[in-house]
mmCIF file of C-alpha atoms and ligand atoms in Angstrom:
data_model
loop_
_atom_site.group_PDB
_atom_site.id
_atom_site.type_symbol
_atom_site.label_atom_id
_atom_site.label_comp_id
_atom_site.label_asym_id
_atom_site.label_seq_id
_atom_site.Cartn_x
_atom_site.Cartn_y
_atom_site.Cartn_z
ATOM 1 C CA MET A 481 -13.452 18.149 40.911
ATOM 2 C CA SER A 482 -11.662 16.788 43.894
ATOM 3 C CA VAL A 483 -8.906 14.316 43.130
ATOM 4 C CA SER A 484 -7.108 13.072 46.176
ATOM 5 C CA SER A 485 -4.253 10.690 46.730
ATOM 6 C CA LEU A 486 -2.597 11.048 43.362
ATOM 7 C CA ASN A 487 0.418 9.041 44.346
ATOM 8 C CA GLY A 488 2.099 12.048 45.806
ATOM 9 C CA ALA A 489 2.524 13.702 42.449
ATOM 10 C CA GLY A 490 0.613 16.859 43.351
ATOM 11 C CA ALA A 491 -2.678 18.189 42.030
ATOM 12 C CA PRO A 492 -3.608 17.044 38.546
ATOM 13 C CA PHE A 493 -3.594 19.708 35.890
ATOM 14 C CA VAL A 494 -4.973 19.699 32.384
ATOM 15 C CA THR A 495 -3.280 21.845 29.751
ATOM 16 C CA LYS A 496 -5.038 22.085 26.419
ATOM 17 C CA ILE A 497 -2.537 21.720 23.590
ATOM 18 C CA GLY A 498 -4.740 22.025 20.522
ATOM 19 C CA GLY A 499 -7.746 24.094 19.545
ATOM 20 C CA ARG A 500 -9.955 21.132 18.753
ATOM 21 C CA ILE A 501 -8.126 18.167 20.255
ATOM 22 C CA GLY A 502 -5.521 17.210 22.806
ATOM 23 C CA ALA A 503 -4.443 17.926 26.373
ATOM 24 C CA LEU A 504 -1.404 17.286 28.524
ATOM 25 C CA ILE A 505 -2.127 15.900 31.993
ATOM 26 C CA SER A 506 0.406 16.705 34.676
ATOM 27 C CA GLY A 507 0.472 15.939 38.383
ATOM 28 C CA ILE A 508 -0.471 12.284 37.986
ATOM 29 C CA THR A 509 1.883 9.335 38.174
ATOM 30 C CA LEU A 510 0.273 6.502 36.258
ATOM 31 C CA SER A 511 0.244 3.128 37.980
ATOM 32 C CA PRO A 512 -2.025 0.127 38.506
ATOM 33 C CA ASP A 513 -2.805 1.599 41.936
ATOM 34 C CA LEU A 514 -4.643 4.730 40.793
ATOM 35 C CA ASP A 515 -7.596 5.553 43.004
ATOM 36 C CA ALA A 516 -11.149 5.892 41.732
ATOM 37 C CA ALA A 517 -11.049 9.704 41.643
ATOM 38 C CA SER A 518 -7.908 9.685 39.522
ATOM 39 C CA ILE A 519 -9.321 7.105 37.142
ATOM 40 C CA LYS A 520 -12.458 9.214 36.660
ATOM 41 C CA PHE A 521 -10.401 12.390 36.239
ATOM 42 C CA ILE A 522 -8.321 10.786 33.495
ATOM 43 C CA TYR A 523 -11.256 9.185 31.717
ATOM 44 C CA ASP A 524 -13.284 12.403 31.766
ATOM 45 C CA ALA A 525 -10.292 14.312 30.386
ATOM 46 C CA MET A 526 -10.010 11.771 27.581
ATOM 47 C CA LEU A 527 -13.700 12.139 26.702
ATOM 48 C CA GLU A 528 -13.414 15.926 26.646
ATOM 49 C CA HIS A 529 -10.072 16.324 24.839
ATOM 50 C CA LYS A 530 -10.186 13.075 22.779
ATOM 51 C CA VAL A 531 -6.481 12.371 23.264
ATOM 52 C CA ILE A 532 -4.494 13.063 26.423
ATOM 53 C CA PHE A 533 -0.788 12.766 27.125
ATOM 54 C CA PHE A 534 1.403 12.103 30.159
ATOM 55 C CA ARG A 535 5.144 12.756 30.227
ATOM 56 C CA ASN A 536 7.887 10.977 32.184
ATOM 57 C CA GLN A 537 5.965 7.857 33.167
ATOM 58 C CA SER A 538 7.722 4.632 34.055
ATOM 59 C CA LEU A 539 5.475 1.648 33.416
ATOM 60 C CA THR A 540 6.460 -1.874 32.462
ATOM 61 C CA SER A 541 4.440 -3.786 29.883
ATOM 62 C CA LEU A 542 2.586 -5.654 32.616
ATOM 63 C CA GLN A 543 1.870 -2.424 34.494
ATOM 64 C CA GLN A 544 0.557 -0.911 31.275
ATOM 65 C CA GLU A 545 -1.859 -3.826 30.987
ATOM 66 C CA GLU A 546 -2.904 -3.394 34.621
ATOM 67 C CA LEU A 547 -3.347 0.345 34.129
ATOM 68 C CA GLY A 548 -5.504 -0.238 31.053
ATOM 69 C CA ALA A 549 -7.679 -2.700 32.953
ATOM 70 C CA LEU A 550 -8.620 0.108 35.357
ATOM 71 C CA PHE A 551 -10.551 1.748 32.513
ATOM 72 C CA GLY A 552 -12.287 -1.306 31.042
ATOM 73 C CA SER A 553 -11.786 -4.787 29.621
ATOM 74 C CA LEU A 554 -8.662 -5.230 27.539
ATOM 75 C CA VAL A 555 -8.930 -6.773 24.087
ATOM 76 C CA PRO A 556 -5.998 -8.218 22.122
ATOM 77 C CA HIS A 557 -5.608 -7.701 18.414
ATOM 78 C CA PRO A 558 -7.648 -10.370 16.591
ATOM 79 C CA THR A 559 -4.836 -11.491 14.286
ATOM 80 C CA VAL A 560 -1.515 -10.168 15.595
ATOM 81 C CA SER A 561 -0.029 -12.021 18.578
ATOM 82 C CA SER A 562 0.506 -10.072 21.781
ATOM 83 C CA ALA A 563 4.035 -9.282 22.927
ATOM 84 C CA SER A 564 5.892 -12.150 24.538
ATOM 85 C CA GLY A 565 4.920 -12.609 28.169
ATOM 86 C CA THR A 566 1.823 -10.423 27.891
ATOM 87 C CA LYS A 567 -1.815 -11.068 27.116
ATOM 88 C CA HIS A 568 -2.783 -7.799 25.513
ATOM 89 C CA ILE A 569 0.266 -5.749 24.517
ATOM 90 C CA PHE A 570 0.352 -4.837 20.821
ATOM 91 C CA GLU A 571 3.926 -4.090 19.805
ATOM 92 C CA LEU A 572 4.752 -1.280 17.391
ATOM 93 C CA LYS A 573 8.380 -1.856 16.609
ATOM 94 C CA ALA A 574 9.566 0.109 13.626
ATOM 95 C CA ARG A 575 11.403 -1.854 11.063
ATOM 96 C CA LYS A 576 12.738 -0.279 7.927
ATOM 97 C CA GLY A 577 11.116 3.010 8.818
ATOM 98 C CA ARG A 578 7.658 1.457 8.737
ATOM 99 C CA ALA A 579 4.885 2.897 10.867
ATOM 100 C CA ALA A 580 1.085 2.996 10.767
ATOM 101 C CA ASN A 581 1.254 5.981 8.456
ATOM 102 C CA THR A 582 -2.318 6.073 7.248
ATOM 103 C CA TRP A 583 -5.233 7.699 9.051
ATOM 104 C CA HIS A 584 -7.342 5.196 10.968
ATOM 105 C CA ALA A 585 -9.145 4.337 14.170
ATOM 106 C CA ASP A 586 -7.956 1.071 15.709
ATOM 107 C CA MET A 587 -9.620 -2.164 14.548
ATOM 108 C CA THR A 588 -12.701 -0.687 12.885
ATOM 109 C CA PHE A 589 -12.949 -3.845 10.810
ATOM 110 C CA MET A 590 -14.629 -5.305 13.900
ATOM 111 C CA GLU A 591 -18.320 -4.767 14.608
ATOM 112 C CA SER A 592 -17.346 -3.733 18.137
ATOM 113 C CA PHE A 593 -14.001 -1.973 18.004
ATOM 114 C CA PRO A 594 -11.986 -0.579 20.937
ATOM 115 C CA LYS A 595 -13.386 2.384 22.834
ATOM 116 C CA ALA A 596 -9.909 3.593 23.765
ATOM 117 C CA SER A 597 -6.234 2.856 23.272
ATOM 118 C CA ILE A 598 -3.262 3.527 25.546
ATOM 119 C CA LEU A 599 0.120 3.877 23.845
ATOM 120 C CA ARG A 600 3.452 3.909 25.693
ATOM 121 C CA CYS A 601 6.650 5.180 24.167
ATOM 122 C CA ILE A 602 9.612 2.965 24.987
ATOM 123 C CA LYS A 603 12.040 4.226 22.405
ATOM 124 C CA PRO A 604 11.303 7.271 20.248
ATOM 125 C CA SER A 605 13.089 7.545 16.954
ATOM 126 C CA VAL A 606 16.110 9.863 17.021
ATOM 127 C CA TYR A 607 14.230 12.159 14.668
ATOM 128 C CA GLY A 608 10.777 12.142 13.129
ATOM 129 C CA GLY A 609 8.265 9.438 14.045
ATOM 130 C CA SER A 610 5.621 11.763 15.461
ATOM 131 C CA THR A 611 1.971 10.741 15.654
ATOM 132 C CA LEU A 612 -1.045 12.797 14.592
ATOM 133 C CA TRP A 613 -4.569 12.628 15.980
ATOM 134 C CA ALA A 614 -7.763 14.112 14.534
ATOM 135 C CA ASN A 615 -11.088 14.866 16.209
ATOM 136 C CA THR A 616 -13.896 13.115 14.332
ATOM 137 C CA ALA A 617 -16.618 14.861 16.354
ATOM 138 C CA THR A 618 -15.513 18.348 15.317
ATOM 139 C CA ALA A 619 -14.913 16.988 11.815
ATOM 140 C CA TYR A 620 -18.637 16.212 11.717
ATOM 141 C CA SER A 621 -19.857 19.354 13.485
ATOM 142 C CA SER A 622 -17.876 21.601 11.137
ATOM 143 C CA LEU A 623 -19.459 20.108 8.026
ATOM 144 C CA PRO A 624 -22.036 22.230 6.214
ATOM 145 C CA LEU A 625 -25.544 21.184 7.245
ATOM 146 C CA PRO A 626 -26.463 19.609 3.873
ATOM 147 C CA LEU A 627 -23.293 17.521 4.028
ATOM 148 C CA GLN A 628 -24.052 16.443 7.608
ATOM 149 C CA GLU A 629 -27.499 15.264 6.530
ATOM 150 C CA PHE A 630 -26.026 13.440 3.538
ATOM 151 C CA ALA A 631 -23.313 11.744 5.632
ATOM 152 C CA GLU A 632 -25.842 10.545 8.210
ATOM 153 C CA LYS A 633 -27.450 8.333 5.567
ATOM 154 C CA LEU A 634 -24.214 6.604 4.536
ATOM 155 C CA TRP A 635 -22.754 3.257 5.570
ATOM 156 C CA ALA A 636 -19.375 1.759 4.764
ATOM 157 C CA VAL A 637 -17.666 -1.628 4.846
ATOM 158 C CA HIS A 638 -14.425 -1.721 6.834
ATOM 159 C CA THR A 639 -11.878 -4.519 6.327
ATOM 160 C CA ASN A 640 -8.435 -5.580 7.506
ATOM 161 C CA ASN A 641 -7.677 -6.985 4.069
ATOM 162 C CA GLU A 642 -7.342 -4.158 1.608
ATOM 163 C CA TYR A 643 -4.086 -2.305 1.889
ATOM 164 C CA ASP A 644 -2.551 -0.162 -0.774
ATOM 165 C CA HIS A 645 0.782 -1.927 -1.225
ATOM 166 C CA THR A 646 2.075 0.382 -3.906
ATOM 167 C CA ASP A 647 4.667 2.134 -1.734
ATOM 168 C CA LEU A 648 5.882 -1.192 -0.386
ATOM 169 C CA ILE A 649 6.222 -2.636 -3.865
ATOM 170 C CA VAL A 650 8.105 0.419 -5.068
ATOM 171 C CA GLU A 651 10.500 -0.024 -2.140
ATOM 172 C CA ARG A 652 10.586 -3.815 -2.604
ATOM 173 C CA ASP A 653 9.619 -4.408 1.029
ATOM 174 C CA TRP A 654 8.428 -7.943 0.374
ATOM 175 C CA GLU A 655 8.798 -8.947 4.015
ATOM 176 C CA PHE A 656 6.277 -6.349 5.183
ATOM 177 C CA ILE A 657 3.872 -7.237 2.389
ATOM 178 C CA GLN A 658 4.078 -10.853 3.514
ATOM 179 C CA TRP A 659 3.434 -9.808 7.125
ATOM 180 C CA GLN A 660 0.306 -7.935 6.143
ATOM 181 C CA ALA A 661 -1.012 -10.817 4.063
ATOM 182 C CA ASN A 662 -0.027 -13.723 6.295
ATOM 183 C CA ILE A 663 -0.428 -12.241 9.765
ATOM 184 C CA PHE A 664 -2.400 -8.993 9.869
ATOM 185 C CA ALA A 665 -5.019 -10.290 7.430
ATOM 186 C CA ALA A 666 -4.548 -13.999 8.164
ATOM 187 C CA LYS A 667 -8.216 -14.015 9.000
ATOM 188 C CA VAL A 668 -10.356 -11.499 7.183
ATOM 189 C CA TYR A 669 -12.746 -9.349 9.143
ATOM 190 C CA GLU A 670 -15.278 -7.025 7.626
ATOM 191 C CA ALA A 671 -17.813 -4.869 9.393
ATOM 192 C CA LYS A 672 -20.493 -2.492 8.228
ATOM 193 C CA HIS A 673 -20.564 0.806 10.089
ATOM 194 C CA PRO A 674 -22.498 4.045 9.709
ATOM 195 C CA ILE A 675 -20.394 6.955 8.478
ATOM 196 C CA VAL A 676 -21.865 9.017 11.314
ATOM 197 C CA HIS A 677 -22.267 7.325 14.685
ATOM 198 C CA ILE A 678 -23.520 8.589 18.013
ATOM 199 C CA HIS A 679 -20.833 8.522 20.673
ATOM 200 C CA PRO A 680 -22.263 6.331 23.462
ATOM 201 C CA GLU A 681 -20.890 8.482 26.282
ATOM 202 C CA THR A 682 -20.748 12.077 25.037
ATOM 203 C CA GLY A 683 -23.697 11.891 22.654
ATOM 204 C CA GLU A 684 -21.642 13.628 19.977
ATOM 205 C CA LYS A 685 -22.015 12.724 16.334
ATOM 206 C CA CYS A 686 -18.674 11.473 14.993
ATOM 207 C CA LEU A 687 -17.459 10.551 11.528
ATOM 208 C CA LEU A 688 -16.334 6.918 11.292
ATOM 209 C CA LEU A 689 -13.833 6.651 8.449
ATOM 210 C CA GLY A 690 -10.136 5.827 8.006
ATOM 211 C CA GLN A 691 -7.896 3.394 6.177
ATOM 212 C CA PHE A 692 -9.929 0.297 6.935
ATOM 213 C CA VAL A 693 -12.894 1.617 4.941
ATOM 214 C CA LYS A 694 -13.187 -0.425 1.780
ATOM 215 C CA ARG A 695 -16.092 1.391 0.175
ATOM 216 C CA LEU A 696 -19.484 2.902 0.730
ATOM 217 C CA VAL A 697 -22.509 0.634 0.645
ATOM 218 C CA ASP A 698 -24.771 1.173 -2.377
ATOM 219 C CA PHE A 699 -22.155 3.266 -4.210
ATOM 220 C CA ASN A 700 -20.111 2.338 -7.246
ATOM 221 C CA LEU A 701 -16.383 2.546 -6.711
ATOM 222 C CA PRO A 702 -15.672 5.969 -8.297
ATOM 223 C CA ASP A 703 -18.541 7.606 -6.397
ATOM 224 C CA SER A 704 -17.490 5.860 -3.185
ATOM 225 C CA ARG A 705 -13.936 7.131 -3.501
ATOM 226 C CA ALA A 706 -15.041 10.685 -4.217
ATOM 227 C CA VAL A 707 -17.439 10.885 -1.280
ATOM 228 C CA LEU A 708 -15.016 9.235 1.151
ATOM 229 C CA GLU A 709 -12.255 11.603 0.115
ATOM 230 C CA LEU A 710 -14.525 14.592 0.612
ATOM 231 C CA LEU A 711 -15.522 13.536 4.138
ATOM 232 C CA GLN A 712 -12.065 12.345 5.176
ATOM 233 C CA SER A 713 -10.594 15.692 4.120
ATOM 234 C CA HIS A 714 -12.625 17.322 6.881
ATOM 235 C CA VAL A 715 -11.219 14.875 9.462
ATOM 236 C CA THR A 716 -7.591 15.523 8.547
ATOM 237 C CA ARG A 717 -7.782 19.268 7.985
ATOM 238 C CA PRO A 718 -4.753 20.570 9.940
ATOM 239 C CA GLU A 719 -6.874 22.704 12.280
ATOM 240 C CA ASN A 720 -8.721 19.538 13.309
ATOM 241 C CA THR A 721 -5.552 17.698 14.325
ATOM 242 C CA LEU A 722 -2.546 17.792 16.598
ATOM 243 C CA THR A 723 0.948 16.369 16.277
ATOM 244 C CA TRP A 724 2.717 14.705 19.197
ATOM 245 C CA HIS A 725 6.504 14.457 19.320
ATOM 246 C CA TRP A 726 7.414 11.417 21.390
ATOM 247 C CA GLN A 727 9.798 11.182 24.313
ATOM 248 C CA ALA A 728 10.639 7.968 26.165
ATOM 249 C CA GLY A 729 8.139 7.536 29.011
ATOM 250 C CA ASP A 730 5.270 9.303 27.236
ATOM 251 C CA ILE A 731 1.804 7.807 27.471
ATOM 252 C CA ALA A 732 -1.004 8.715 25.082
ATOM 253 C CA MET A 733 -4.602 7.693 25.728
ATOM 254 C CA TRP A 734 -7.293 8.370 23.156
ATOM 255 C CA ASP A 735 -10.977 7.919 22.583
ATOM 256 C CA ASN A 736 -10.957 5.569 19.591
ATOM 257 C CA ARG A 737 -14.634 6.336 18.887
ATOM 258 C CA ALA A 738 -14.036 10.055 18.404
ATOM 259 C CA THR A 739 -10.618 10.195 16.756
ATOM 260 C CA GLU A 740 -8.433 8.995 13.944
ATOM 261 C CA HIS A 741 -4.654 8.839 14.176
ATOM 262 C CA ARG A 742 -1.607 8.121 12.051
ATOM 263 C CA ALA A 743 2.150 7.983 12.481
ATOM 264 C CA ILE A 744 4.576 9.866 10.268
ATOM 265 C CA ALA A 745 7.065 7.484 8.676
ATOM 266 C CA ASP A 746 9.833 10.074 8.423
ATOM 267 C CA PHE A 747 12.455 8.405 10.613
ATOM 268 C CA ASP A 748 14.300 6.479 7.903
ATOM 269 C CA TYR A 749 15.846 3.334 9.387
ATOM 270 C CA GLU A 750 16.017 4.635 12.968
ATOM 271 C CA GLU A 751 14.555 2.408 15.670
ATOM 272 C CA ARG A 752 11.184 3.356 17.140
ATOM 273 C CA GLU A 753 9.304 1.292 19.703
ATOM 274 C CA LEU A 754 5.913 1.765 21.329
ATOM 275 C CA GLN A 755 3.436 -0.583 22.984
ATOM 276 C CA ARG A 756 -0.345 -0.344 23.015
ATOM 277 C CA VAL A 757 -3.272 -1.799 24.880
ATOM 278 C CA THR A 758 -6.855 -1.428 23.704
ATOM 279 C CA LEU A 759 -10.072 -1.318 25.718
ATOM 280 C CA SER A 760 -13.171 -3.189 24.643
ATOM 281 C CA GLY A 761 -15.844 -1.008 23.054
ATOM 282 C CA GLY A 762 -19.484 -1.322 22.089
ATOM 283 C CA THR A 763 -21.191 -1.536 18.733
ATOM 284 C CA PRO A 764 -21.584 1.808 16.949
ATOM 285 C CA VAL A 765 -25.092 3.152 16.461
ATOM 286 C CA SER A 766 -26.196 5.340 13.573
ATOM 287 C CA VAL A 767 -28.157 8.564 13.892
ATOM 288 C CA SER A 768 -31.319 6.610 13.059
ATOM 289 C CA GLY A 769 -30.571 4.002 15.728
ATOM 290 C CA GLU A 770 -29.229 1.151 13.585
ATOM 291 C CA HIS A 771 -26.281 -0.888 14.895
ATOM 292 C CA SER A 772 -23.123 -1.870 13.051
ATOM 293 C CA TYR A 773 -22.771 -5.464 11.900
ATOM 294 C CA GLN A 774 -19.998 -7.950 11.278
ATOM 295 C CA LEU A 775 -20.250 -9.302 7.744
ATOM 296 C CA ILE A 776 -20.008 -12.966 6.905
ATOM 297 C CA ASN A 777 -17.947 -14.392 4.103
ATOM 298 C CA GLY A 778 -16.642 -10.964 3.361
ATOM 299 C CA GLN A 779 -13.551 -12.370 1.712
ATOM 300 C CA THR A 780 -15.173 -14.724 -0.706
ATOM 301 C CA ASN A 781 -18.584 -13.243 -1.151
ATOM 302 C CA PRO A 782 -18.472 -9.478 -0.874
ATOM 303 C CA ILE A 783 -21.850 -7.857 -0.996
ATOM 304 C CA TRP A 784 -21.894 -4.166 -1.652
ATOM 305 C CA LEU A 785 -25.588 -3.510 -1.900
ATOM 306 C CA SER A 786 -27.791 -3.282 1.133
ATOM 307 C CA ASP A 787 -30.583 -5.771 1.354
ATOM 308 C CA LYS A 788 -33.553 -3.915 2.725
ATOM 309 C CA THR A 789 -34.591 -7.043 4.607
ATOM 310 C CA GLY A 790 -31.303 -6.986 6.510
ATOM 311 C CA ALA A 791 -30.785 -10.667 5.690
ATOM 312 C CA TRP A 792 -27.269 -10.207 4.371
ATOM 313 C CA THR A 793 -25.754 -9.169 7.657
ATOM 314 C CA VAL A 794 -25.383 -11.509 10.586
ATOM 315 C CA ARG A 795 -23.675 -10.743 13.845
ATOM 316 C CA ASP A 796 -20.702 -12.630 15.231
ATOM 317 C CA GLN A 797 -20.380 -15.119 12.426
ATOM 318 C CA VAL A 798 -16.841 -14.488 11.190
HETATM 319 FE FE1 FE2 B 416 -3.498 2.663 15.371
#
């Protein structure tokens, strides 16, 4: 492909950094002024490699927002306020060694969750604090055929209101528990998604799992846990992942429909600061063509059995 006028940074170059996921893009200086060819080059690289990285970039928060807007409409987090002076910046400031250290895709408790996220490293921790990504398309394609067929029939409820607080309680981190209850889950969102969805741009089948999954529809809790653990183990198998060690000025951009990610909370009480913007995405579609739905009254009236009439799910009512 021809990519011209790349801000004088030379020809763009893609270096694969993992067998199943990840590439480093060099020769591009990210800015709100990227030309159309560069934008397409970057977006295509993201679709192919699922997560791409840029080193030594120098964007402000506002420029990060402007850069993100080149690739689609930005969406703020539904419950957590954006960083001061910005409309869409989600701050990840480590406090007490805390990080998003469970596997997830961003905001899957929404019927339509972000198609992509762009994360900028402002201050890496002195040690530790790396982030892992996993390819959910190869997680699906590497399943045995009978398990693929089984997974394609499954649906799950995702929520922003069911965290395992055990570690926090053990460490007496009451402040963070309060934050999760009073801010992150101040308004409860629940969405029903297929376990296997068709990627709207690549056509790949991808597993849709992660920490926001509450349970499988039509399963009792023990069976739900067992099946989810089985499928999730294929997502997070080491060969299906990569680990990124942050430097200040790094930018990561990932396809949120075809990946899961998690941070490693191994940086003790060191400071760690990153900022993220997310791009609006569509509603997932199952292999049989059914769309995801936002659930109503999920907090007070959870319904775990599917109603074959479809009457229990209503769009956009939370
Ligand atoms: Fe995340």
